[in-house]
Coordinates of N, CA and C and ligand atoms in Angstrom, one line a residue:
X1 N -85.4 15.7 19.9 CA -84.1 15.9 20.9 C -83.9 17.3 21.5
X2 N -83.9 17.0 22.9 CA -83.9 18.6 23.9 C -82.9 18.4 25.1
X3 N -82.3 19.3 24.8 CA -80.8 20.1 24.7 C -80.9 20.6 25.8
X4 N -80.4 20.5 27.4 CA -80.8 21.2 28.4 C -79.5 22.1 28.9
X5 N -80.0 23.3 28.2 CA -78.5 24.1 29.0 C -77.8 24.6 30.2
X6 N -79.2 24.8 30.7 CA -79.2 24.7 32.1 C -78.6 23.9 32.9
X7 N -78.9 22.7 32.9 CA -77.5 21.5 33.7 C -75.8 21.4 33.8
X8 N -76.0 21.7 34.7 CA -74.3 22.0 34.9 C -73.5 20.8 34.8
X9 N -72.3 21.4 33.7 CA -71.5 20.0 33.3 C -72.0 19.7 35.0
X10 N -71.7 18.8 36.1 CA -70.6 18.2 37.2 C -72.9 17.6 36.6
X11 N -73.8 18.0 36.5 CA -75.2 17.0 36.7 C -75.2 16.1 35.8
X12 N -74.5 16.6 33.9 CA -74.1 16.0 32.9 C -73.1 15.1 33.3
X13 N -72.1 15.2 33.8 CA -71.2 14.5 33.5 C -72.1 13.2 34.9
X14 N -72.6 13.2 35.7 CA -72.9 12.1 36.5 C -73.8 11.5 35.9
X15 N -74.8 12.0 34.5 CA -75.6 11.1 34.1 C -74.5 9.9 33.7
X16 N -74.0 10.7 33.0 CA -72.9 10.3 31.7 C -72.5 9.0 32.9
X17 N -71.8 9.1 33.8 CA -71.3 7.4 34.4 C -72.5 7.2 35.1
X18 N -74.3 7.4 35.2 CA -75.2 6.1 35.8 C -75.3 5.9 34.3
X19 N -74.7 6.6 33.0 CA -75.5 6.2 32.0 C -74.4 4.5 31.1
X20 N -73.3 5.6 31.8 CA -72.6 4.7 30.3 C -71.6 3.8 31.2
X21 N -71.4 3.9 32.6 CA -70.3 4.0 33.0 C -71.0 2.4 34.4
X22 N -72.2 1.8 33.7 CA -71.6 0.8 34.9 C -71.6 -0.9 34.9
X23 N -71.0 -1.1 33.8 CA -70.5 -2.3 33.5 C -68.9 -2.0 33.9
X24 N -69.7 -2.8 34.5 CA -67.8 -3.4 35.9 C -66.9 -3.4 34.3
X25 N -65.5 -3.1 34.3 CA -64.3 -3.3 33.7 C -64.0 -4.8 34.3
X26 N -64.1 -4.9 35.0 CA -63.4 -5.9 36.3 C -64.5 -7.5 35.5
X27 N -64.9 -7.8 35.4 CA -65.7 -8.5 35.8 C -67.4 -9.2 34.2
X28 N -67.8 -7.4 34.0 CA -68.6 -7.2 32.9 C -70.0 -7.2 33.4
X29 N -70.3 -7.4 35.1 CA -71.0 -6.9 35.3 C -71.6 -5.7 35.3
X30 N -73.0 -5.2 34.3 CA -73.4 -4.1 34.1 C -75.0 -4.0 35.0
X31 N -73.9 -3.1 35.9 CA -75.4 -3.1 37.5 C -76.5 -2.2 36.8
X32 N -77.5 -2.2 36.3 CA -78.4 -2.0 35.6 C -79.2 -0.9 36.5
X33 N -79.2 -1.4 37.7 CA -79.7 -0.9 38.9 C -78.9 0.2 39.7
X34 N -77.8 0.1 40.2 CA -76.8 1.4 40.6 C -76.7 2.5 40.1
X35 N -76.2 2.9 41.4 CA -76.0 5.1 40.6 C -74.0 5.2 41.1
X36 N -74.6 6.0 40.5 CA -72.5 6.6 41.5 C -72.7 7.0 42.4
X37 N -71.9 6.8 43.3 CA -72.3 8.3 44.7 C -71.8 9.1 44.6
X38 N -72.0 9.6 44.8 CA -70.6 11.4 45.5 C -71.4 11.8 46.5
X39 N -69.3 12.2 46.9 CA -69.0 13.0 47.5 C -68.8 14.9 47.1
X40 N -68.9 15.0 47.9 CA -67.8 16.8 48.0 C -67.1 17.6 49.5
X41 N -65.9 18.5 49.4 CA -65.5 19.1 49.7 C -65.7 19.9 49.7
X42 N -66.4 20.6 48.2 CA -66.9 22.2 47.9 C -65.8 22.1 47.2
X43 N -64.8 21.3 47.0 CA -63.7 21.6 45.7 C -63.4 20.7 44.9
X44 N -63.6 19.9 45.0 CA -63.5 18.4 44.2 C -65.2 17.7 44.3
X45 N -65.5 17.3 43.2 CA -66.6 15.7 43.4 C -66.2 14.9 43.3
X46 N -66.5 13.8 44.5 CA -66.2 12.3 44.6 C -67.6 11.6 43.6
X47 N -66.9 10.8 43.2 CA -67.9 9.4 42.1 C -67.3 8.7 42.8
X48 N -67.9 7.1 43.2 CA -67.5 6.3 43.1 C -68.6 5.0 42.7
X49 N -68.7 4.2 42.9 CA -70.0 2.9 41.7 C -68.7 1.1 42.6
X50 N -68.7 0.0 43.6 CA -69.2 -0.6 44.2 C -69.8 -1.8 42.9
X51 N -68.9 -2.5 41.8 CA -69.7 -3.6 41.8 C -70.2 -5.1 42.6
X52 N -71.6 -5.3 42.3 CA -72.3 -5.6 44.1 C -71.8 -7.4 43.2
X53 N -71.0 -7.3 42.3 CA -71.1 -8.9 41.8 C -69.4 -8.7 42.6
X54 N -68.4 -8.3 41.6 CA -66.9 -8.6 42.4 C -67.0 -7.5 42.8
X55 N -67.4 -5.7 44.1 CA -66.8 -6.0 44.3 C -65.8 -5.2 43.8
X56 N -65.4 -5.0 42.9 CA -64.4 -4.0 42.4 C -65.0 -2.6 42.2
X57 N -64.1 -1.3 43.2 CA -64.5 -0.2 43.2 C -63.8 0.5 42.2
X58 N -64.4 1.8 41.7 CA -64.1 2.8 41.1 C -64.0 4.4 41.1
X59 N -63.4 5.2 41.1 CA -63.7 6.1 41.5 C -62.9 7.3 40.3
X60 N -63.9 8.4 40.2 CA -64.3 10.1 39.4 C -63.4 10.3 40.3
X61 N -62.5 11.5 40.2 CA -62.8 13.1 40.6 C -62.6 14.1 40.4
X62 N -64.1 14.4 40.4 CA -63.7 16.1 40.0 C -63.2 17.5 40.4
X63 N -62.7 18.3 39.6 CA -63.1 19.5 39.8 C -64.6 20.3 40.3
X64 N -65.0 20.5 41.1 CA -65.8 21.7 40.7 C -66.1 22.8 40.2
X65 N -65.0 23.1 39.8 CA -64.0 24.3 39.3 C -64.0 24.7 38.2
X66 N -64.1 23.2 37.3 CA -63.3 23.8 35.7 C -65.2 23.2 35.5
X67 N -64.8 24.5 34.1 CA -66.2 24.6 33.3 C -66.5 23.5 32.5
Ligands
ZN101 ZN1 -67.3 -6.7 38.5

């Protein structure tokens, strides 16, 4: 087991999304090769993912300043 304390919370969250939230809640398709896209304006990071099968879009908005 390795724990990388140097990683930022945002990086860990992104890894969480990439690994745990690629199954579409609408149709159940697992986008195994996909990933969440991220955009930031400096204060918040918005992650979004579009299901390649049904087109459902999910998004998460994270406050950069939260620990
Ligand atoms: Zn879908």
